[in-house]
Short mmCIF file of C-alpha atoms in Angstrom, two decimals:
data_model
loop_
_atom_site.label_atom_id
_atom_site.label_comp_id
_atom_site.label_asym_id
_atom_site.label_seq_id
_atom_site.Cartn_x
_atom_site.Cartn_y
_atom_site.Cartn_z
CA MET A 1 -64.98 -8.92 68.18
CA MET A 2 -64.74 -12.50 66.36
CA GLU A 3 -64.84 -10.55 63.16
CA LYS A 4 -62.04 -8.61 63.77
CA ILE A 5 -59.92 -11.51 64.93
CA LYS A 6 -60.81 -13.26 61.49
CA ARG A 7 -60.00 -10.47 59.34
CA LYS A 8 -56.38 -9.63 60.85
CA PRO A 9 -54.83 -13.34 59.78
CA ASN A 10 -56.76 -12.43 56.10
CA LEU A 11 -54.83 -9.17 56.26
CA ARG A 12 -51.69 -11.00 56.84
CA TYR A 13 -52.26 -13.60 54.30
CA LEU A 14 -52.98 -10.78 51.64
CA LEU A 15 -49.80 -9.14 52.62
CA LEU A 16 -47.70 -12.17 52.43
CA MET A 17 -49.05 -12.88 49.07
CA LEU A 18 -48.11 -9.83 47.78
CA VAL A 19 -44.52 -9.98 48.87
CA ILE A 20 -44.49 -13.62 47.29
CA GLY A 21 -45.84 -12.23 43.99
CA CYS A 22 -43.45 -9.30 43.89
CA PHE A 23 -40.91 -11.69 44.32
CA VAL A 24 -41.66 -13.99 41.71
CA SER A 25 -42.40 -11.05 39.51
CA GLU A 26 -38.61 -10.15 40.14
CA LEU A 27 -37.66 -13.56 39.52
CA GLN A 28 -39.43 -13.84 35.94
CA ALA A 29 -37.77 -10.52 34.98
CA ALA A 30 -34.40 -11.44 35.87
CA SER A 31 -34.72 -14.58 33.78
CA ASN A 32 -35.19 -12.31 30.77
CA ALA A 33 -31.77 -11.05 31.28
CA GLU A 34 -29.63 -12.68 28.40
CA PHE A 35 -26.43 -11.46 29.69
CA TYR A 36 -24.97 -9.61 32.72
CA GLU A 37 -21.55 -8.47 33.63
CA SER A 38 -21.23 -6.82 36.86
CA PHE A 39 -17.21 -7.06 37.08
CA ASP A 40 -17.57 -7.91 40.86
CA GLU A 41 -14.69 -10.53 40.00
CA ALA A 42 -11.83 -10.15 38.07
CA PHE A 43 -11.99 -10.18 34.07
CA GLU A 44 -9.11 -12.31 33.34
CA GLY A 45 -10.08 -15.57 32.24
CA ARG A 46 -13.56 -14.53 31.11
CA TRP A 47 -13.08 -11.51 28.89
CA ILE A 48 -10.17 -11.94 26.25
CA VAL A 49 -7.88 -9.05 25.54
CA SER A 50 -7.05 -8.44 21.80
CA GLN A 51 -3.45 -9.57 21.01
CA LYS A 52 -3.09 -7.26 17.80
CA GLU A 53 -0.08 -5.18 17.88
CA GLU A 54 -2.02 -1.90 17.83
CA TYR A 55 -3.87 -2.57 20.92
CA LYS A 56 -1.42 -1.34 23.71
CA GLY A 57 -4.01 -0.26 26.16
CA VAL A 58 -3.87 -1.86 29.68
CA TRP A 59 -7.29 -2.94 31.07
CA LYS A 60 -7.48 -3.16 34.93
CA HIS A 61 -9.95 -4.62 37.48
CA GLU A 62 -10.58 -1.16 39.63
CA LYS A 63 -13.00 0.34 41.98
CA SER A 64 -15.06 3.33 40.73
CA GLU A 65 -13.73 6.27 42.54
CA GLY A 66 -15.69 6.88 45.95
CA HIS A 67 -17.20 3.53 45.78
CA ASP A 68 -16.51 -0.27 46.72
CA ASP A 69 -18.13 -1.43 43.08
CA TYR A 70 -15.27 -2.47 40.86
CA GLY A 71 -15.50 -2.03 37.03
CA LEU A 72 -13.23 -2.38 33.93
CA LEU A 73 -11.00 0.53 33.55
CA VAL A 74 -9.02 2.27 30.88
CA SER A 75 -6.07 2.97 32.67
CA GLU A 76 -3.75 4.58 29.94
CA LYS A 77 -3.97 7.72 28.05
CA ALA A 78 -3.50 8.03 24.25
CA ARG A 79 -3.84 4.20 23.64
CA LYS A 80 -6.00 1.60 21.48
CA TYR A 81 -8.00 -0.76 23.81
CA ALA A 82 -9.60 -3.71 22.36
CA ILE A 83 -11.32 -6.64 24.75
CA VAL A 84 -14.24 -9.18 24.13
CA LYS A 85 -16.49 -11.35 25.94
CA GLU A 86 -18.15 -14.54 24.08
CA LEU A 87 -21.84 -15.21 25.01
CA ASP A 88 -22.80 -18.65 26.07
CA GLU A 89 -25.53 -18.17 23.56
CA PRO A 90 -26.03 -16.07 20.77
CA VAL A 91 -29.06 -13.22 21.31
CA ASP A 92 -31.77 -12.84 18.35
CA LEU A 93 -32.44 -9.58 17.37
CA LYS A 94 -35.09 -10.32 15.07
CA ASP A 95 -38.21 -11.31 17.27
CA GLY A 96 -39.36 -9.43 20.40
CA THR A 97 -37.86 -6.62 22.57
CA VAL A 98 -34.07 -6.60 23.16
CA VAL A 99 -32.61 -4.31 25.80
CA LEU A 100 -28.92 -3.04 25.59
CA GLN A 101 -27.40 -1.09 28.73
CA TYR A 102 -24.39 -0.59 30.51
CA GLU A 103 -22.69 2.01 32.62
CA VAL A 104 -19.56 4.15 31.82
CA ARG A 105 -17.98 6.68 34.26
CA LEU A 106 -15.66 9.42 32.51
CA GLN A 107 -13.65 9.92 35.91
CA GLU A 108 -10.93 12.02 34.27
CA GLY A 109 -13.78 13.57 32.01
CA LEU A 110 -13.48 13.08 27.78
CA GLU A 111 -12.05 15.26 25.51
CA CYS A 112 -11.44 13.06 22.79
CA GLY A 113 -12.13 9.31 22.87
CA GLY A 114 -14.82 6.90 22.64
CA ALA A 115 -16.77 4.61 25.36
CA TYR A 116 -18.95 2.47 23.39
CA ILE A 117 -19.70 -0.96 23.00
CA LYS A 118 -20.02 -3.22 19.99
CA TYR A 119 -22.42 -6.33 19.87
CA LEU A 120 -20.53 -8.71 17.58
CA TRP A 121 -21.57 -11.25 15.12
CA PRO A 122 -20.77 -15.01 15.60
CA GLN A 123 -17.05 -15.80 15.12
CA ASP A 124 -18.28 -18.28 11.75
CA ALA A 125 -18.37 -14.74 10.24
CA GLY A 126 -14.57 -14.82 9.87
CA TRP A 127 -12.97 -13.29 13.30
CA THR A 128 -11.64 -14.68 16.56
CA SER A 129 -11.34 -12.83 20.02
CA LYS A 130 -7.78 -13.11 20.23
CA GLU A 131 -7.55 -11.06 16.95
CA PHE A 132 -10.50 -8.63 17.70
CA ASP A 133 -10.00 -5.39 16.26
CA ASN A 134 -11.96 -2.58 14.55
CA GLU A 135 -12.69 -4.88 11.38
CA SER A 136 -14.54 -7.32 13.36
CA PRO A 137 -18.22 -7.29 12.20
CA TYR A 138 -20.81 -6.30 14.48
CA SER A 139 -24.38 -5.83 14.35
CA ILE A 140 -24.98 -2.77 16.65
CA MET A 141 -22.48 -0.31 18.20
CA PHE A 142 -23.78 1.82 20.87
CA GLY A 143 -22.53 4.30 23.11
CA PRO A 144 -20.70 7.84 23.81
CA ASP A 145 -18.14 9.11 21.66
CA LYS A 146 -16.66 12.63 21.73
CA CYS A 147 -13.82 14.53 20.01
CA GLY A 148 -13.79 17.76 18.11
CA ALA A 149 -16.98 18.55 16.67
CA THR A 150 -18.18 14.76 17.36
CA ASN A 151 -20.06 14.59 20.78
CA LYS A 152 -22.71 12.05 20.30
CA VAL A 153 -24.41 8.73 21.73
CA HIS A 154 -23.81 6.34 18.64
CA PHE A 155 -26.13 3.93 17.47
CA ILE A 156 -25.19 2.28 14.28
CA PHE A 157 -26.22 -0.99 13.21
CA LYS A 158 -24.95 -3.15 10.16
CA HIS A 159 -27.52 -4.61 7.70
CA LYS A 160 -27.32 -6.73 4.86
CA ASN A 161 -28.92 -5.53 1.42
CA PRO A 162 -30.72 -8.79 0.10
CA LYS A 163 -30.24 -7.76 -3.53
CA THR A 164 -26.62 -7.07 -3.17
CA GLY A 165 -25.20 -9.02 -0.09
CA ASP A 166 -23.44 -6.05 0.71
CA TYR A 167 -23.41 -4.90 4.61
CA ILE A 168 -23.98 -1.30 5.01
CA GLU A 169 -23.73 0.70 8.56
CA HIS A 170 -26.73 2.78 8.95
CA HIS A 171 -26.18 5.87 11.40
CA LEU A 172 -28.77 7.23 13.79
CA LYS A 173 -29.58 10.74 12.63
CA PHE A 174 -29.41 13.50 15.26
CA PRO A 175 -28.27 11.20 18.12
CA PRO A 176 -27.99 12.78 21.99
CA SER A 177 -24.92 14.17 23.38
CA VAL A 178 -22.71 12.87 25.81
CA PRO A 179 -23.28 14.19 29.36
CA ALA A 180 -20.48 16.66 30.21
CA ASP A 181 -19.39 15.67 33.91
CA LYS A 182 -17.29 12.65 35.64
CA LEU A 183 -20.61 11.12 36.95
CA THR A 184 -21.48 7.46 36.44
CA HIS A 185 -24.18 7.50 33.55
CA VAL A 186 -26.15 4.49 32.28
CA TYR A 187 -26.91 4.24 28.48
CA THR A 188 -29.88 2.32 27.15
CA ALA A 189 -31.20 1.16 23.94
CA VAL A 190 -34.19 -0.52 23.30
CA LEU A 191 -35.04 -2.28 20.37
CA LYS A 192 -38.79 -3.13 19.86
CA PRO A 193 -40.56 -5.69 17.63
CA ASP A 194 -42.63 -2.71 16.03
CA ASN A 195 -39.26 -1.37 14.76
CA GLU A 196 -39.15 1.41 17.33
CA LEU A 197 -35.87 2.33 18.73
CA ARG A 198 -35.70 4.26 22.15
CA ILE A 199 -32.51 5.96 23.47
CA LEU A 200 -32.36 6.46 27.29
CA ILE A 201 -29.56 8.10 29.41
CA ASP A 202 -29.75 7.49 33.22
CA GLY A 203 -33.66 6.21 32.56
CA GLU A 204 -34.84 9.11 30.86
CA GLU A 205 -35.68 9.01 27.05
CA LYS A 206 -33.31 11.13 24.74
CA LYS A 207 -34.21 9.63 21.42
CA LYS A 208 -36.59 7.79 19.54
CA ALA A 209 -36.64 6.67 16.21
CA ASN A 210 -38.07 3.80 13.54
CA PHE A 211 -35.69 1.47 11.78
CA LEU A 212 -37.66 1.74 8.46
CA SER A 213 -37.75 5.58 8.56
CA ALA A 214 -35.55 7.36 6.11
CA GLU A 215 -35.78 10.42 8.31
CA ASP A 216 -34.22 8.28 11.45
CA PHE A 217 -31.23 6.92 9.83
CA GLU A 218 -28.62 7.66 7.30
CA PRO A 219 -28.30 5.86 4.80
CA PRO A 220 -32.07 4.83 4.93
CA LEU A 221 -32.36 0.91 5.63
CA ILE A 222 -34.55 0.78 2.69
CA PRO A 223 -33.42 2.12 -0.51
CA SER A 224 -35.00 4.54 -2.61
CA LYS A 225 -37.54 2.99 -5.25
CA THR A 226 -35.69 5.09 -8.18
CA ILE A 227 -32.35 6.19 -8.58
CA PRO A 228 -30.91 8.77 -11.42
CA ASP A 229 -29.95 6.73 -14.67
CA PRO A 230 -26.27 6.68 -14.43
CA ASP A 231 -26.02 6.12 -18.11
CA ASP A 232 -28.02 9.31 -18.96
CA LYS A 233 -26.03 12.17 -20.55
CA LYS A 234 -27.31 16.05 -20.76
CA PRO A 235 -27.86 16.82 -24.45
CA GLU A 236 -25.39 19.31 -25.82
CA ASP A 237 -28.28 21.96 -26.80
CA TRP A 238 -29.67 21.71 -23.42
CA ASP A 239 -29.70 25.45 -22.52
CA GLU A 240 -29.89 25.97 -18.37
CA ARG A 241 -29.56 29.80 -18.51
CA ALA A 242 -32.87 31.24 -17.38
CA LYS A 243 -31.83 34.64 -18.34
CA ILE A 244 -29.69 35.94 -21.11
CA PRO A 245 -28.30 39.38 -22.15
CA ASP A 246 -30.80 41.28 -24.57
CA PRO A 247 -29.01 40.98 -27.81
CA ASP A 248 -31.03 43.69 -29.22
CA ALA A 249 -29.85 46.14 -26.48
CA THR A 250 -27.41 48.94 -27.45
CA LYS A 251 -25.36 51.38 -25.27
CA PRO A 252 -27.01 54.71 -25.16
CA ASP A 253 -24.88 57.48 -26.90
CA ASP A 254 -24.25 59.50 -23.67
CA TRP A 255 -23.08 56.61 -21.73
CA ASP A 256 -19.37 57.34 -20.69
CA GLU A 257 -17.72 54.25 -19.20
CA ASP A 258 -14.45 56.14 -18.66
CA ALA A 259 -16.13 58.78 -16.36
CA PRO A 260 -14.43 58.43 -12.88
CA MET A 261 -16.77 57.33 -9.73
CA GLU A 262 -15.19 60.81 -7.99
CA ILE A 263 -14.33 64.31 -9.00
CA VAL A 264 -12.80 67.05 -7.33
CA ASP A 265 -15.23 69.21 -5.53
CA GLU A 266 -14.72 72.55 -7.14
CA ASP A 267 -17.24 74.32 -4.88
CA ALA A 268 -15.10 73.58 -1.59
CA VAL A 269 -13.53 76.39 0.29
CA LYS A 270 -10.43 76.16 2.41
CA PRO A 271 -11.53 76.70 5.99
CA GLU A 272 -10.70 79.51 7.95
CA GLY A 273 -7.61 79.27 9.94
CA TRP A 274 -6.20 76.51 8.21
CA LEU A 275 -2.23 76.41 8.77
CA ASP A 276 -0.78 75.86 5.36
CA ASP A 277 2.77 76.18 6.67
CA GLU A 278 2.51 73.66 9.52
CA PRO A 279 3.26 70.08 9.07
CA ALA A 280 0.89 67.68 10.82
CA GLU A 281 3.64 66.20 12.50
CA ILE A 282 6.76 67.63 14.03
CA ASP A 283 10.05 66.14 15.68
CA ASP A 284 9.35 65.44 19.24
CA PRO A 285 11.50 68.50 20.82
CA GLU A 286 11.90 66.33 24.19
CA ALA A 287 13.43 63.25 22.52
CA THR A 288 17.17 62.90 22.60
CA LYS A 289 19.75 60.78 21.03
CA PRO A 290 20.56 57.45 23.33
CA GLU A 291 23.92 57.33 24.29
CA ASP A 292 24.90 54.03 23.00
CA TRP A 293 23.68 55.44 19.43
CA ASP A 294 26.15 54.21 16.89
CA ASP A 295 25.74 56.30 13.58
CA GLU A 296 27.93 53.95 11.61
CA GLU A 297 26.05 50.94 12.52
CA ASP A 298 22.66 52.34 13.47
CA GLY A 299 22.54 55.12 10.80
CA GLU A 300 21.78 58.74 11.18
CA TRP A 301 19.63 59.38 14.30
CA GLU A 302 16.28 61.03 13.80
CA ALA A 303 14.05 62.15 16.78
CA PRO A 304 10.44 60.46 16.51
CA LYS A 305 7.58 62.30 15.46
CA ILE A 306 4.42 63.55 17.44
CA ASP A 307 1.42 65.33 16.62
CA ASN A 308 2.00 69.11 15.88
CA PRO A 309 0.28 70.75 18.61
CA LYS A 310 -0.25 73.87 16.59
CA CYS A 311 -2.66 71.72 14.58
CA GLU A 312 -4.97 70.24 17.45
CA GLU A 313 -6.91 73.75 17.56
CA ALA A 314 -6.70 74.49 13.76
CA PRO A 315 -9.10 72.89 11.37
CA GLY A 316 -6.06 71.45 9.48
CA CYS A 317 -2.43 72.00 8.79
CA GLY A 318 0.14 71.55 5.77
CA GLU A 319 -1.06 72.14 2.04
CA TRP A 320 -4.74 72.28 1.47
CA LYS A 321 -6.33 70.47 -1.37
CA ARG A 322 -10.07 70.15 -2.16
CA PRO A 323 -11.88 67.24 -1.10
CA MET A 324 -13.31 64.59 -3.55
CA LYS A 325 -17.05 64.08 -4.28
CA ARG A 326 -19.14 61.40 -6.16
CA ASN A 327 -19.26 62.24 -10.11
CA PRO A 328 -22.70 62.77 -10.93
CA ALA A 329 -21.91 61.69 -14.47
CA TYR A 330 -20.57 58.43 -13.18
CA LYS A 331 -22.36 55.25 -14.70
CA GLY A 332 -19.77 52.37 -15.13
CA LYS A 333 -19.55 49.71 -17.33
CA TRP A 334 -22.36 49.32 -19.41
CA TYR A 335 -23.87 45.74 -19.80
CA SER A 336 -26.92 44.49 -22.05
CA PRO A 337 -29.93 44.24 -19.55
CA LEU A 338 -31.28 40.59 -19.19
CA ILE A 339 -34.26 38.99 -20.48
CA ASP A 340 -35.98 35.58 -20.34
CA ASN A 341 -34.00 33.06 -22.29
CA PRO A 342 -36.51 31.76 -24.94
CA SER A 343 -34.46 28.28 -25.13
CA TYR A 344 -34.34 27.85 -21.19
CA LYS A 345 -35.36 24.22 -20.63
CA GLY A 346 -34.58 24.19 -16.83
CA ILE A 347 -31.82 22.58 -14.98
CA TRP A 348 -31.03 18.97 -16.27
CA LYS A 349 -30.96 16.31 -14.25
CA PRO A 350 -30.87 12.37 -15.31
CA GLN A 351 -34.22 10.55 -15.54
CA ASP A 352 -34.94 8.19 -12.99
CA ILE A 353 -35.04 4.36 -13.04
CA PRO A 354 -35.64 1.84 -10.98
CA ASN A 355 -33.35 1.04 -8.41
CA PRO A 356 -31.96 -2.50 -9.17
CA ASN A 357 -30.91 -2.61 -5.10
CA TYR A 358 -34.10 -1.65 -3.89
CA PHE A 359 -35.92 -4.27 -1.62
CA GLU A 360 -38.81 -4.13 1.11
CA LEU A 361 -38.99 -5.11 4.67
CA ASP A 362 -41.34 -5.40 7.45
CA LYS A 363 -38.47 -5.37 10.09
CA PRO A 364 -34.66 -5.15 10.07
CA ASP A 365 -32.92 -8.53 9.46
CA PHE A 366 -30.46 -8.33 12.41
CA GLU A 367 -27.30 -10.74 12.71
CA PRO A 368 -27.57 -12.41 16.18
CA ILE A 369 -25.28 -10.95 18.86
CA ALA A 370 -22.41 -13.55 19.91
CA ALA A 371 -20.15 -11.32 21.84
CA ILE A 372 -19.80 -8.17 23.30
CA GLY A 373 -16.59 -6.20 22.23
CA ILE A 374 -15.04 -2.81 23.50
CA GLU A 375 -12.75 -1.73 20.96
CA ILE A 376 -11.84 2.28 21.39
CA TRP A 377 -9.07 4.69 20.91
CA THR A 378 -8.95 7.34 23.63
CA MET A 379 -6.83 10.16 24.66
CA GLN A 380 -8.32 10.02 28.16
CA ASP A 381 -7.64 7.39 31.00
CA GLY A 382 -10.23 6.82 33.83
CA ILE A 383 -13.05 5.47 31.79
CA LEU A 384 -14.85 2.88 33.74
CA PHE A 385 -17.10 0.34 32.08
CA ASP A 386 -19.66 -1.56 34.46
CA ASN A 387 -23.05 -3.46 34.79
CA ILE A 388 -23.01 -4.36 31.46
CA LEU A 389 -26.69 -6.05 30.31
CA ILE A 390 -28.60 -7.70 27.71
CA ALA A 391 -32.31 -8.36 28.45
CA THR A 392 -35.79 -8.71 26.67
CA ASP A 393 -37.71 -7.18 29.13
CA GLU A 394 -37.42 -3.42 29.97
CA LYS A 395 -38.47 -4.06 33.49
CA VAL A 396 -35.16 -5.99 33.91
CA ALA A 397 -33.18 -2.90 32.59
CA GLU A 398 -35.36 -0.81 34.84
CA SER A 399 -34.60 -2.87 37.77
CA TYR A 400 -30.93 -3.01 37.35
CA ARG A 401 -30.89 1.04 37.09
CA ALA A 402 -32.39 1.14 40.26
CA THR A 403 -30.31 -1.10 42.24
CA THR A 404 -26.74 -0.78 40.76
CA TRP A 405 -26.79 2.72 38.97
CA LYS A 406 -28.87 4.92 41.07
CA PRO A 407 -27.42 4.58 44.29
CA LYS A 408 -23.81 5.41 42.93
CA TYR A 409 -25.10 8.34 41.01
CA GLU A 410 -27.07 9.82 43.97
CA ILE A 411 -23.79 9.64 45.90
CA GLU A 412 -21.83 11.30 43.38
CA LYS A 413 -24.37 13.83 42.34
CA GLU A 414 -24.34 14.91 46.04
CA LYS A 415 -20.67 15.04 46.27
CA GLN A 416 -20.47 16.94 43.06
CA LYS A 417 -23.04 19.65 44.57
CA ALA A 418 -21.04 20.07 47.66
CA GLU A 419 -17.75 20.52 45.98
CA GLU A 420 -19.47 23.05 43.51
CA ALA A 421 -20.77 25.01 46.48
CA SER A 422 -17.28 24.72 47.99
CA ALA A 423 -15.73 26.01 45.15
CA ASP A 424 -18.28 29.05 44.47
CA THR A 425 -17.82 29.96 48.28
CA GLY A 426 -14.23 30.06 47.86
CA ALA A 427 -14.08 32.10 44.95
CA LEU A 428 -16.59 34.28 46.47
CA LYS A 429 -14.52 34.79 49.53
CA GLY A 430 -11.56 35.59 47.62
CA PHE A 431 -13.23 38.27 45.76
CA GLN A 432 -14.71 39.75 48.75
CA LYS A 433 -11.53 39.86 50.49
CA THR A 434 -9.91 41.53 47.45
CA VAL A 435 -12.68 44.10 47.37
CA PHE A 436 -12.57 44.99 51.10
CA ASP A 437 -8.72 45.19 50.93
CA LEU A 438 -9.21 47.85 48.23
CA LEU A 439 -11.99 49.71 50.08
CA TYR A 440 -9.99 49.90 53.18
CA LYS A 441 -7.13 51.47 51.27
CA ILE A 442 -9.66 53.94 49.71
CA VAL A 443 -10.90 55.03 52.98
CA ASP A 444 -7.40 56.27 53.76
CA ILE A 445 -7.44 58.72 51.26
CA PRO A 446 -6.96 62.49 52.75
CA PHE A 447 -10.37 64.11 51.56
CA LEU A 448 -12.42 61.27 53.05
CA ALA A 449 -11.00 62.06 56.53
CA GLU A 450 -13.94 63.70 57.42
CA HIS A 451 -15.89 60.63 56.65
CA LYS A 452 -13.82 58.16 57.63
CA LEU A 453 -15.38 56.70 60.93
CA LYS A 454 -18.87 56.21 59.17
CA ILE A 455 -17.31 54.18 56.17
CA LEU A 456 -15.37 51.96 58.45
CA ASP A 457 -18.62 51.35 60.41
CA LEU A 458 -20.32 50.55 57.08
CA LEU A 459 -17.37 48.15 55.89
CA GLU A 460 -17.17 46.35 59.11
CA LYS A 461 -20.78 45.66 59.28
CA ALA A 462 -20.48 44.40 55.69
CA GLU A 463 -17.41 41.92 56.38
CA SER A 464 -19.52 40.28 59.10
CA GLN A 465 -22.50 40.09 56.51
CA PRO A 466 -20.85 39.00 52.97
CA ASN A 467 -23.96 39.32 51.38
CA LEU A 468 -24.08 42.97 51.69
CA THR A 469 -20.64 43.44 49.64
CA VAL A 470 -22.33 44.65 46.20
CA GLY A 471 -24.38 47.09 48.17
CA VAL A 472 -21.33 48.56 50.07
CA ILE A 473 -19.31 48.67 46.98
CA VAL A 474 -22.24 51.01 45.43
CA SER A 475 -22.54 53.15 48.45
CA VAL A 476 -18.87 53.87 48.85
CA VAL A 477 -18.57 54.45 45.43
CA VAL A 478 -21.51 57.11 45.56
CA VAL A 479 -20.05 58.82 48.52
CA ILE A 480 -16.63 59.13 46.94
CA PHE A 481 -18.35 60.40 43.74
CA THR A 482 -20.49 62.93 45.90
CA LEU A 483 -17.43 64.25 47.66
CA LEU A 484 -15.71 64.85 44.19
CA LEU A 485 -18.31 66.82 42.82
CA LYS A 486 -18.27 68.69 46.03
CA ILE A 487 -14.67 69.60 45.52
CA ILE A 488 -14.54 70.31 42.00
CA PHE A 489 -18.09 72.57 41.77
CA GLY A 490 -18.75 73.27 45.13
CA GLY A 491 -16.86 74.95 47.79
CA LYS A 492 -17.25 78.63 46.90
CA LYS A 493 -16.52 81.18 49.97
CA PRO A 494 -19.13 83.60 50.87
CA ALA A 495 -19.04 86.92 49.42
CA LYS A 496 -17.97 88.79 52.72
CA VAL A 497 -15.02 86.29 53.10
CA ARG A 498 -13.71 86.97 49.56
CA GLU A 499 -13.92 90.59 49.95
CA GLU A 500 -11.84 90.31 53.11
CA VAL A 501 -9.25 88.35 51.24
CA ARG A 502 -9.14 90.85 48.31
CA GLU A 503 -8.54 93.79 50.90
CA GLU A 504 -5.52 91.95 52.81
CA PRO A 505 -2.26 93.05 51.91
CA LYS A 506 -0.15 90.97 49.82
CA LYS A 507 2.38 88.85 51.27
CA SER A 508 5.93 88.11 49.87
CA ASP A 509 6.10 85.07 47.66
CA ALA A 510 8.38 83.45 50.33
CA ALA A 511 5.84 84.02 53.13
CA GLU A 512 3.22 82.61 50.97
CA ALA A 513 5.15 79.59 50.51
CA SER A 514 5.77 78.93 53.83
CA ASN A 515 2.14 79.61 54.98
CA ASP A 516 1.09 77.04 52.30
CA GLN A 517 3.41 74.84 53.26
CA GLY A 518 2.57 75.28 57.12
CA SER A 519 -1.13 74.96 56.31
CA THR A 520 -0.33 71.59 54.43
CA GLU A 521 1.41 70.21 57.67
CA GLU A 522 -1.04 71.50 59.79
CA LYS A 523 -3.93 69.68 57.97
CA GLU A 524 -1.68 66.26 57.51
CA GLU A 525 -0.98 66.44 61.30
CA GLN A 526 -4.78 67.04 62.11
CA ASN A 527 -5.53 64.00 59.95
CA GLU A 528 -3.04 61.84 61.88
CA ASP A 529 -4.23 63.16 65.05
CA ALA A 530 -7.99 62.26 64.11
CA ALA A 531 -6.87 58.94 62.72
CA SER A 532 -4.84 58.19 66.09
CA THR A 533 -7.50 59.30 68.24
CA ALA A 534 -10.27 57.33 66.48
CA PRO A 535 -11.44 54.08 67.92
CA ARG A 536 -9.04 51.13 66.76
CA ARG A 537 -11.09 49.57 63.66
CA ARG A 538 -10.55 46.10 61.60
CA THR A 539 -9.73 44.09 64.67
CA ARG A 540 -9.79 40.92 62.71
CA ARG A 541 -8.10 41.80 59.92
CA ASP A 542 -5.41 43.40 61.92
CA THR A 543 -4.72 40.00 63.63
#
């Protein structure tokens, strides 16, 4: 008993230390966040809107649709936007891990526009926050962009060539595409000290690359060791023709270049029954000249043409001519056959020389990040930026995704599923109503009168169970098709009845007409009586 009492405090102590350890771990991870912007407070005074004339788009501090969480909103369509936030301290990209992460929600979708972020150099590079524009120098540009054939999550970095001093933009090859919905998504770029780059969307890795690999960036960070000599010229006697016409070949004596490709088939015989004197088309005998036709203004009226009915059963009409056939003597224009060119030297290319701009690096020499800027042109409004993070630990980014992005995303995802399910159900109900309305009309066709009650029972059962709609359609079609076949091919009277009919004296035409008419009316009355005496159907529809 005493041992159990002693163990309980130890267990509590261990649990307490575990909680404290997790808390300390979270605090240590949070200390690795170099910059974080939640937009919980208004951005005015902290973010600077560009005063350049072309940037007329209005930024707003708004809640994300369906949430109490605020963000930075693109509020107008077809505008250029530019806004920047200076960091308290520049972030060095040369050593250690750096994580760039932010959320963006395309509340109205994205047909043509960008939603990327630029990570800018220090302002001593020659730019100011109030004059921030597309020429302001950046180290990295990262984020979604979509317009026309462009649909990708950019990752572009600028790097200085130590030999020339020029800054070159290097674009990630085959970047991931932009999610095609209106949900909040979180974009993450992880830069590792071993030159590895990882692009994540919603915490899922979509792309892995190496900054030094020519397979991953265009143009490659490290130039080729050699380049084609720009001063090298192709010799005048250089022959690039692999094949040439045989100079010793001569055209055969029996080669007739003028022989036609086709000739008249002299063995052809005019088909029996051909109507030589009948034209293929004739004037429409039922056509009449319009009453408002004016010969002086409209010209002489001519009846429209129709196919000659006499030609339908005949093999042909009009003047018969023998058909053409391929000319066995046709050979076309003669050309000398090709032979290997004895002077062929191959396809010429300039010789390679050492690249004067070549350099080697163990890792990229990034410029530090001193500010964060959003400079975009977009045809869409409703773009919402939120939770912009720069960290030196992947766990920090993961923690922010779990606490700031994931809850919102789950709510939006569930709402989207409900809306899609509702839309699908509504569309299905509309389709089913149209189908059943058509089926109820078909049931009223006279030749189905004998089977009307059974079909109505089937339809009512199907209306109460919409999943049977397709089966009902197939069943009704089969029934109708079967009845049609019976009417067309069946219904032959027994021989005895036929004999009685044959022996019955003929009646006058008037009597026959009278009897036929009466018979039809009687059938219609019988159908109406059957319908009126049948139980009342479609109670729900009638109401």
